Amino acid sequence: MRIGQRVLLASVGIYLLLFFGPLAGFDLFRVIGEIANKPSTLLQQLLIGLANGSLLALIALGYTLVYGIIELVNFAHGDVYMLGAFMSLTVIGAFNVDKGSSPAIKATAIVVAFLSAVVFTAGVNALIERVAYRRLRNAPRLAVLISAIGMSFIVQNVGLFWGSLRAFFPIMGVNSAAPKAFPDLIGRIDVFKDILHIDVPIAFNTKDLLVIVMASVLMIGLRLFVQYTKLGKAMRATAENRDAAKIMGIDVDRVISFTFLLGGALAGAAGLLVGLYNNTAVFTMGFTAGLRAFTAAVVGGIGNITGAMLGGMLIGILAAFSDQYFSSRWTNAWVFAVLVMVMVFRPTGLLGESVGQKA
Amino acid sequence: MLELKDVHTYYGNIHALKGISLTVDDGEIVTLIGSNGAGKTTTLRTIQGLIRPRHGTITLNGEDLTKVPAHEITSKGVSQSPEGRLIFPRMTVKENLEMGAFARKDKDGIKRDMERVFTVFPRLKERISQKGGTLSGGEQQMLAMGRALMANPRVLLLDEPSMGLSPILVEQIFKIISELHAQGTTILLVEQNARMALSIASRGYVLQTGEIRLQGPAARLRDDEDVRKTYLGEH
């Protein structure tokens, strides 16, 4: 049997398994029926998917930036994002604000939390590179990968420990491992109905707006930075060929450090936004979100910045649809099935390209 | 100007350079010829600081380079068009050239050198916004050389600029190297095409398994019986 046929058969198998196996056979028709019955739900889920997807994209960018430059899957990245959420929670706790506080205090708390989280996670991520990866720069790939997995566990346990410090940070609550309540500082004011006074069947509230706007601003900013600034160009040059970059006079170690700073900062921003969006933070959140964000980066074409954004959105929307029309317990199966499909049919990812040098 | 004294370089346990000593004086073209694996590229990588010598010294105008980080060696005046060109395939021709001037801060000088590169390689100007990876082999070689020139180097290292190019292009590239030399650029040229290299160089070194076998004025090397047999393919 030819490889192509095998691949086709395997994909059809996965497809059938997902549609007809666990879901007893008739879900496709049920889903079509549901969409036809109430199309606005589809739009609603699209919006939810966009909001969640832009958060995933922010995390995915950290994976893709680092992979692009040193070809390492920084497993600790998801956990750094968790630290961002914990840092934000700690700062907001120190401000002692909650839903009822005045808007000015809430806004100050959010801005300070944002800055602290971003600076903190950027620093932690760069520190991880310095202690756990730099000395292994010329070691076999597997060594760095294992080091990254080790860092992931260490950071996760830092989160667990941090969560136990209720003596210093009362906001952490009684149980160190339990999800923490993240104060709802944004509120859910419907943008269409309550602000614009337009009657539409879908809900789009201030939280969705904040998350989508913030994530877009950060992503566009990153894209422009990498495209046009001298340091951004140095990042691209280092990613394309490290020796050539050295010959150009680029301090490659500094550029790599900076890349980790940048990825960490985006993860910190995502940590705060997720906290404000979902109003919960838990020390394992980095592991689960990291897995999905990594998938998003790979689906989009790892190493490709636009790809990570696109992948994040796609995975976010897919997850929202799965949550709505199938069952949230099947969402991970869907997400990783898409990963498998992309890997089989387009191993470079959707936007991945391989521009080689000609002889 | 550039001087290597008893340089020993290792790849792990492999003794790649076994005591190389050579000099390149101001305004010279010096060529380093030898067969595959003789250590030509290793010599250039060692000068650039991409690999560190275990023994010996490399000096540029008397300043020791062996302890200087690779990225600073460029700003001290050494740049190269490396083996395999190593252009940045996803960056445009213009961005590639800008990267060549990365270590510089003199905006006017950079602009002037960009113009100079376009005068030497008009083809690059036509391709200015094209991605490096879409250029032909000859154009990529021009880009690698132009990029190296953008550093405004005191000494330009060229690693096999003729590799993989058609005979017409090889002629053209060597003509350009002579022009650069005439304009005052100091060049250390590594070549397998010994005939071409010796025709434009003032002096040459013959490298064999990590050691300098022969050295002298290019004309004398051209007449040397061993060189003719081994590197020029004459009998």
XYZ file of C-alpha atoms in Angstrom:
594
model
C 0.000 0.000 0.000
C 1.367 3.394 -0.928
C 2.118 5.952 1.764
C -0.497 8.313 0.385
C -3.206 5.653 0.657
C -2.213 4.798 4.204
C -2.323 8.435 5.202
C -5.740 8.810 3.590
C -7.032 5.719 5.354
C -5.679 6.877 8.702
C -7.254 10.301 8.312
C -10.598 8.854 7.290
C -10.317 6.596 10.341
C -9.721 9.510 12.701
C -12.569 11.391 11.066
C -15.011 8.519 11.434
C -13.901 7.891 15.004
C -14.556 11.474 15.973
C -17.893 11.776 14.218
C -19.422 8.371 14.549
C -17.579 6.531 17.283
C -17.999 8.350 20.558
C -20.911 10.436 19.412
C -23.065 7.492 18.379
C -23.342 8.226 14.747
C -25.794 10.968 14.026
C -24.110 14.062 15.421
C -23.252 15.541 12.081
C -26.935 15.801 11.217
C -27.834 17.020 14.673
C -25.179 19.731 14.456
C -26.375 20.831 11.035
C -29.902 20.901 12.390
C -28.874 22.997 15.380
C -27.009 25.491 13.243
C -29.928 25.793 10.830
C -32.310 26.203 13.724
C -30.427 28.988 15.450
C -27.648 30.503 13.324
C -26.980 33.231 15.883
C -25.452 30.639 18.208
C -22.847 29.978 15.539
C -21.933 33.671 15.489
C -21.901 33.757 19.264
C -19.485 30.840 19.429
C -17.366 32.457 16.744
C -16.969 35.489 19.012
C -16.147 33.389 22.056
C -13.690 31.476 19.916
C -12.077 34.708 18.762
C -11.615 35.948 22.333
C -10.191 32.658 23.577
C -8.223 32.294 20.365
C -6.514 35.649 20.711
C -5.406 34.672 24.215
C -4.093 31.361 22.892
C -2.343 33.250 20.121
C -0.522 35.445 22.639
C 0.862 32.332 24.318
C 1.507 30.599 21.002
C 3.667 33.541 19.928
C 6.057 32.785 22.778
C 6.484 29.219 21.557
C 6.929 30.273 17.985
C 9.391 33.109 18.678
C 11.650 30.847 20.697
C 11.317 27.920 18.322
C 12.054 30.198 15.397
C 15.282 31.375 16.919
C 16.783 28.326 18.651
C 14.562 25.468 17.463
C 13.560 24.590 20.989
C 10.076 23.878 22.257
C 10.201 25.875 25.474
C 7.988 23.628 27.571
C 8.242 26.030 30.479
C 6.521 28.738 28.463
C 2.970 27.746 29.448
C 3.987 27.799 33.083
C 5.517 31.234 32.688
C 2.099 32.358 31.488
C 0.637 30.870 34.684
C 3.113 32.960 36.691
C 1.786 36.001 34.831
C -1.706 35.232 36.072
C -0.400 34.683 39.624
C 1.576 37.915 39.583
C -1.497 39.836 38.398
C -3.590 38.175 41.087
C -1.043 39.100 43.743
C -0.909 42.752 42.653
C -4.685 43.026 42.400
C -4.878 41.419 45.849
C -2.465 44.033 47.202
C -4.707 46.789 45.826
C -7.548 45.141 47.690
C -9.995 45.876 44.884
C -13.074 43.911 43.930
C -16.104 44.218 41.701
C -17.515 47.096 43.754
C -14.425 49.342 43.852
C -14.405 52.643 41.992
C -13.443 52.486 38.300
C -10.348 54.634 38.849
C -8.915 52.272 41.447
C -9.817 49.261 39.327
C -8.103 50.762 36.304
C -4.974 51.596 38.320
C -4.869 48.079 39.728
C -5.179 46.600 36.250
C -2.449 48.813 34.797
C -0.057 48.090 37.670
C -0.886 44.382 37.477
C -0.255 44.436 33.735
C 3.127 46.119 34.071
C 4.266 43.905 36.956
C 3.108 40.723 35.261
C 4.757 41.621 31.960
C 8.075 42.650 33.523
C 8.077 39.664 35.852
C 7.335 36.979 33.258
C 9.720 38.570 30.759
C 12.464 38.395 33.398
C 11.614 34.846 34.444
C 11.597 33.632 30.852
C 14.970 35.236 30.120
C 16.338 33.809 33.373
C 15.166 30.325 32.373
C 17.052 30.681 29.110
C 20.148 31.883 30.932
C 20.305 29.077 33.487
C 18.714 26.126 31.702
C 19.277 26.531 27.962
C 22.271 28.732 27.189
C 24.940 26.332 28.360
C 23.295 23.635 26.274
C 23.345 25.708 23.097
C 25.672 23.282 21.342
C 24.490 20.150 23.126
C 22.265 17.544 21.435
C 18.684 18.752 20.980
C 17.275 16.173 23.374
C 19.316 17.575 26.263
C 17.755 21.036 25.922
C 14.294 19.561 25.508
C 14.637 17.602 28.739
C 15.974 20.679 30.451
C 12.866 22.536 29.238
C 10.552 19.870 30.627
C 12.418 20.106 33.930
C 11.978 23.887 33.985
C 8.282 23.426 33.309
C 7.896 21.283 36.437
C 9.980 23.659 38.510
C 7.935 26.683 37.476
C 4.703 24.793 38.043
C 5.806 24.008 41.579
C 6.762 27.627 42.123
C 3.141 28.391 41.253
C 1.898 25.780 43.678
C 4.109 27.234 46.414
C 3.075 30.779 45.563
C -0.539 29.686 45.895
C 0.163 28.512 49.438
C 1.407 31.907 50.620
C -1.934 33.094 51.930
C -0.169 34.479 55.000
C 1.328 37.128 52.720
C -1.272 37.182 49.972
C -4.738 36.556 51.419
C -6.185 36.547 47.908
C -4.573 33.128 47.334
C -7.196 31.484 49.527
C -6.992 28.495 51.812
C -6.087 25.668 49.484
C -2.785 26.132 47.645
C -3.652 23.778 44.781
C -7.241 24.900 44.277
C -8.272 27.395 41.596
C -8.048 30.951 42.921
C -10.877 33.419 42.471
C -9.623 36.238 40.262
C -11.600 39.423 41.057
C -14.017 40.439 38.322
C -12.778 43.962 37.611
C -14.145 44.408 34.107
C -17.731 43.298 34.427
C -20.009 42.143 31.677
C -21.600 45.164 30.083
C -23.038 44.213 26.735
C -21.413 46.295 24.044
C -24.255 46.025 21.507
C -27.307 46.218 23.781
C -26.193 48.456 26.653
C -23.617 50.712 25.040
C -24.523 50.961 21.362
C -28.226 50.186 21.908
C -28.434 47.889 18.927
C -30.631 44.862 19.252
C -28.737 41.803 18.077
C -29.203 38.207 19.163
C -25.578 37.783 20.201
C -23.877 38.883 23.379
C -20.583 40.720 23.109
C -19.524 42.205 26.396
C -16.761 44.451 27.674
C -14.604 41.489 28.662
C -14.603 40.091 25.133
C -13.828 43.536 23.823
C -10.920 44.083 26.217
C -9.366 40.725 25.449
C -9.708 41.012 21.673
C -8.490 44.606 21.546
C -5.527 44.093 23.897
C -4.412 40.905 22.189
C -4.693 42.486 18.741
C -2.722 45.557 19.782
C 0.053 43.403 21.234
C 0.151 41.139 18.213
C 0.186 43.961 15.678
C 2.853 45.694 17.757
C 4.975 42.563 17.745
C 4.547 42.076 14.017
C 5.631 45.657 13.285
C 8.509 45.412 15.742
C 9.921 42.286 14.152
C 9.380 43.619 10.638
C 10.814 47.101 10.929
C 13.112 47.696 13.903
C 16.807 46.962 13.884
C 16.478 44.556 16.799
C 13.519 42.865 15.121
C 15.548 42.358 11.980
C 18.413 41.004 14.067
C 15.930 38.491 15.526
C 14.907 37.367 12.067
C 18.518 37.158 10.912
C 19.479 35.089 13.968
C 16.491 32.816 13.363
C 17.464 32.258 9.750
C 21.138 31.601 10.251
C 22.967 31.996 13.511
C 26.499 31.892 12.077
C 25.647 34.427 9.403
C 24.126 36.660 12.085
C 27.383 36.494 14.052
C 29.343 37.460 10.966
C 27.064 40.508 10.609
C 28.196 41.589 14.064
C 24.967 40.605 15.802
C 25.383 39.599 19.444
C 23.432 36.377 19.090
C 23.244 35.634 22.821
C 21.711 39.028 23.462
C 19.193 38.591 20.672
C 18.176 35.206 22.061
C 17.804 36.677 25.560
C 15.674 39.426 24.114
C 13.485 36.903 22.305
C 12.791 35.163 25.605
C 12.018 38.530 27.196
C 9.546 39.301 24.450
C 7.859 35.886 24.581
C 7.681 36.060 28.364
C 6.135 39.534 28.251
C 3.392 38.344 25.904
C 2.736 35.360 28.170
C 2.486 37.689 31.175
C -0.039 39.867 29.361
C -2.015 36.752 28.460
C -1.909 35.666 32.120
C -3.523 38.900 33.270
C -6.084 38.917 30.457
C -7.113 35.318 31.099
C -7.491 36.085 34.780
C -9.731 39.043 34.019
C -11.633 37.059 31.405
C -12.237 33.787 33.223
C -11.946 35.071 36.803
C -9.935 32.110 37.911
C -6.283 31.109 38.122
C -4.770 27.773 39.038
C -1.202 26.508 39.054
C -1.875 23.901 36.336
C -3.407 26.408 33.945
C -0.087 26.867 32.186
C 0.210 23.201 31.374
C -3.203 22.879 29.741
C -3.168 26.228 27.961
C 0.455 25.638 26.958
C -0.446 22.385 25.251
C -3.178 24.055 23.225
C -1.079 27.107 22.456
C 1.780 24.897 21.300
C -0.676 23.066 19.072
C -1.810 26.428 17.712
C 1.786 27.390 16.960
C 2.408 24.101 15.149
C -0.861 24.290 13.203
C 0.020 27.791 12.029
C 3.574 26.782 11.155
C 5.996 26.916 14.057
C 8.511 29.705 13.786
C 6.033 31.822 11.824
C 4.570 34.774 13.732
C 1.482 35.276 11.585
C 1.014 31.516 11.674
C 0.899 31.498 15.459
C -1.792 34.167 15.445
C -3.828 32.329 12.812
C -3.340 28.986 14.587
C -4.444 30.491 17.892
C -7.636 31.853 16.361
C -8.382 28.580 14.568
C -7.875 26.468 17.669
C -9.906 28.934 19.756
C -12.817 28.840 17.342
C -12.618 25.080 16.950
C -12.686 24.656 20.722
C -15.681 26.977 21.045
C -17.600 25.057 18.367
C -16.735 21.757 19.960
C -17.840 23.023 23.372
C -21.149 24.163 21.922
C -22.065 21.485 19.426
C -20.389 18.395 20.783
C -19.227 18.306 24.332
C -16.419 20.059 26.100
C -14.955 16.694 27.002
C -14.321 16.079 23.315
C -12.682 19.431 22.741
C -9.138 18.272 23.383
C -9.699 15.307 21.085
C -10.754 17.730 18.361
C -7.835 20.040 18.967
C -5.257 17.282 18.785
C -6.991 15.551 15.882
C -6.548 18.775 13.943
C -2.908 18.760 14.970
C -2.509 15.230 13.621
C -4.274 16.123 10.381
C -2.107 19.184 9.813
C 1.050 17.224 10.590
C 0.089 14.481 8.136
C -0.989 16.674 5.253
C 1.088 19.787 5.785
C 3.991 19.086 8.134
C 5.232 22.679 7.872
C 1.924 23.991 9.247
C -0.574 26.199 7.454
C 1.752 29.153 6.850
C 5.037 27.323 7.239
C 7.316 27.665 4.264
C 10.661 26.256 3.438
C 12.628 28.747 1.409
C 15.937 27.045 0.838
C 19.170 28.505 -0.427
C 19.899 27.700 -4.004
C 23.193 26.184 -5.021
C 47.563 44.175 8.783
C 45.935 40.797 9.418
C 48.343 38.331 10.874
C 47.930 34.726 11.997
C 50.733 33.192 14.012
C 50.899 29.447 14.627
C 47.116 29.039 14.822
C 45.818 25.642 15.922
C 42.091 24.953 15.695
C 40.240 21.811 16.723
C 36.816 20.390 16.008
C 36.390 18.269 19.107
C 39.396 15.995 18.874
C 40.064 16.638 15.232
C 43.103 18.808 14.728
C 41.892 20.928 11.807
C 44.514 23.669 11.667
C 48.017 22.609 12.628
C 49.862 25.840 13.092
C 48.798 28.246 10.375
C 50.835 31.433 9.986
C 49.915 33.964 7.356
C 49.764 37.687 6.791
C 47.633 39.939 4.663
C 49.027 43.427 4.152
C 47.097 46.588 3.514
C 45.656 46.717 0.003
C 46.679 43.175 -0.944
C 44.735 40.291 -2.384
C 46.049 37.153 -0.793
C 44.685 33.791 -1.756
C 44.472 30.610 0.205
C 44.172 27.579 -2.043
C 43.940 23.905 -1.313
C 41.718 20.905 -1.823
C 38.548 19.971 0.019
C 39.085 19.539 3.740
C 42.450 21.270 3.749
C 41.217 23.773 6.332
C 40.527 26.839 4.193
C 37.055 27.522 5.559
C 38.206 26.672 9.073
C 40.880 29.336 8.735
C 38.302 31.977 7.829
C 35.908 30.851 10.575
C 38.738 31.062 13.060
C 39.644 34.579 11.974
C 35.996 35.638 12.315
C 35.782 34.167 15.821
C 33.155 31.558 14.947
C 35.576 28.910 16.200
C 38.312 29.669 18.713
C 41.906 28.610 18.139
C 43.430 26.487 20.890
C 46.867 27.990 20.324
C 48.285 30.896 18.412
C 47.352 34.490 17.841
C 45.306 36.388 15.295
C 45.993 40.104 15.166
C 44.443 42.931 13.198
C 46.718 45.972 13.133
C 48.451 44.597 16.192
C 45.285 44.023 18.194
C 44.694 40.447 19.374
C 41.376 39.079 18.113
C 41.430 35.669 19.754
C 39.649 36.855 22.890
C 37.256 39.280 21.160
C 33.638 38.019 20.866
C 32.644 37.103 17.297
C 30.146 39.927 16.910
C 32.767 42.518 17.889
C 35.318 41.203 15.432
C 33.036 42.472 12.665
C 33.035 46.005 14.022
C 36.828 45.847 14.293
C 36.937 45.534 10.522
C 36.692 41.881 9.494
C 33.759 40.714 7.410
C 33.223 37.810 5.098
C 31.179 36.256 2.411
C 31.033 32.810 4.008
C 31.097 29.334 2.534
C 27.670 28.489 1.154
C 26.900 32.230 1.132
C 24.557 32.019 4.142
C 22.370 34.826 2.924
C 19.094 35.326 4.799
C 16.600 33.652 2.438
C 13.429 35.129 3.917
C 14.721 38.652 4.143
C 14.716 41.015 1.197
C 17.874 41.970 -0.652
C 17.739 45.370 1.034
C 17.343 43.838 4.493
C 20.222 41.464 3.791
C 22.421 44.420 2.945
C 21.248 46.342 6.006
C 22.223 43.369 8.149
C 25.708 43.605 6.690
C 25.963 47.082 8.205
C 24.476 45.965 11.534
C 27.552 46.823 13.578
C 27.788 50.343 12.136
C 26.229 53.534 13.434
C 27.242 56.038 10.717
C 24.017 56.396 8.742
C 25.563 58.449 5.950
C 28.387 55.980 5.515
C 25.912 53.098 5.355
C 23.910 54.896 2.694
C 27.060 55.599 0.699
C 28.157 51.974 0.909
C 24.707 50.785 -0.158
C 25.062 52.953 -3.274
C 28.535 51.577 -3.825
C 27.264 47.992 -3.588
C 24.565 48.816 -6.138
C 27.183 50.295 -8.476
C 29.307 47.161 -8.203
C 26.301 44.825 -8.417
C 23.575 46.578 -10.445
C 21.642 43.300 -10.449
C 21.065 43.610 -6.722
C 19.423 46.979 -7.203
C 16.948 45.426 -9.640
C 16.141 42.772 -7.044
C 16.081 45.126 -4.064
C 12.728 44.104 -2.598
C 12.931 40.452 -3.573
C 13.521 37.791 -0.915
C 17.081 36.489 -0.807
C 15.931 32.886 -1.227
C 14.364 33.653 -4.605
C 17.614 34.858 -6.179
C 19.667 32.733 -8.554
C 22.932 31.231 -7.346
C 25.032 33.949 -8.944
C 22.828 36.686 -7.516
C 23.046 35.123 -4.070
C 26.831 35.185 -4.339
C 26.685 38.859 -5.263
C 24.388 39.458 -2.314
C 26.751 37.681 0.075
C 29.646 39.777 -1.182
C 27.639 42.989 -1.144
C 26.482 42.235 2.375
C 30.078 41.726 3.491
C 31.063 45.030 1.878
C 28.300 46.797 3.812
C 30.386 46.342 6.948
C 33.000 48.583 5.299
C 35.668 46.093 6.333
C 39.380 46.675 6.621
C 39.840 43.176 5.375
C 37.294 41.257 3.345
C 37.282 37.472 3.591
C 35.808 35.659 0.592
C 35.106 31.946 0.913
C 34.801 30.192 -2.449
C 32.949 32.919 -4.305
C 33.077 30.803 -7.472
C 31.424 27.726 -5.970
C 28.521 26.370 -7.988
C 28.603 29.144 -10.576
C 28.792 28.822 -14.339
C 32.126 29.722 -15.990
C 30.703 33.029 -17.272
C 29.556 34.003 -13.784
C 32.898 32.951 -12.322
C 34.634 35.320 -14.747
C 32.267 38.076 -13.745
C 32.733 37.511 -10.001
C 36.516 37.516 -10.320
C 36.395 40.680 -12.366
C 34.423 42.291 -9.553
C 36.933 41.055 -6.976
C 39.727 42.688 -8.985
C 37.698 45.895 -9.151
C 37.161 45.884 -5.390
C 40.870 45.405 -4.955
C 41.605 48.268 -7.326
C 39.330 50.438 -5.185
C 41.570 49.681 -2.216
C 39.854 46.778 -0.456
C 42.143 44.324 1.267
C 41.045 40.778 0.456
C 41.786 37.297 1.703
C 40.392 34.970 -0.939
C 39.793 31.289 -0.321
C 39.377 29.299 -3.515
C 39.341 25.848 -4.970
C 39.584 27.392 -8.387
C 43.318 27.916 -7.968
C 43.912 29.096 -11.516
C 41.511 32.023 -11.214
C 42.598 32.832 -7.684
C 46.292 32.951 -8.548
C 45.583 35.098 -11.590
C 44.273 37.994 -9.513
C 46.128 37.560 -6.213
C 49.445 39.128 -5.379
C 50.497 36.361 -3.003
C 49.232 32.918 -2.195
C 49.347 30.187 0.402
C 48.795 26.526 -0.350
C 47.040 24.687 2.431
C 47.194 20.944 2.797
C 45.597 18.945 5.644
C 45.715 21.870 8.036
C 49.225 23.048 7.247
C 50.725 25.645 4.946
C 52.623 23.699 2.299
C 53.832 26.488 0.090
C 53.707 30.224 0.022
C 54.944 33.004 -2.148
C 54.066 35.450 -4.891
C 51.155 34.252 -6.983
C 53.232 34.161 -10.143
C 55.760 31.842 -8.545
C 53.067 29.506 -7.221
C 51.564 29.379 -10.687
C 54.864 28.098 -12.020
C 55.483 25.639 -9.238
C 55.376 22.102 -10.521
C 53.514 20.650 -7.516
C 50.899 23.348 -7.597
C 50.398 22.874 -11.304
C 49.979 19.150 -10.927
C 47.825 19.133 -7.845
C 45.738 22.263 -8.058
C 45.819 23.448 -11.622
C 45.284 20.032 -13.163
C 48.236 20.265 -15.498
C 50.681 17.514 -16.287
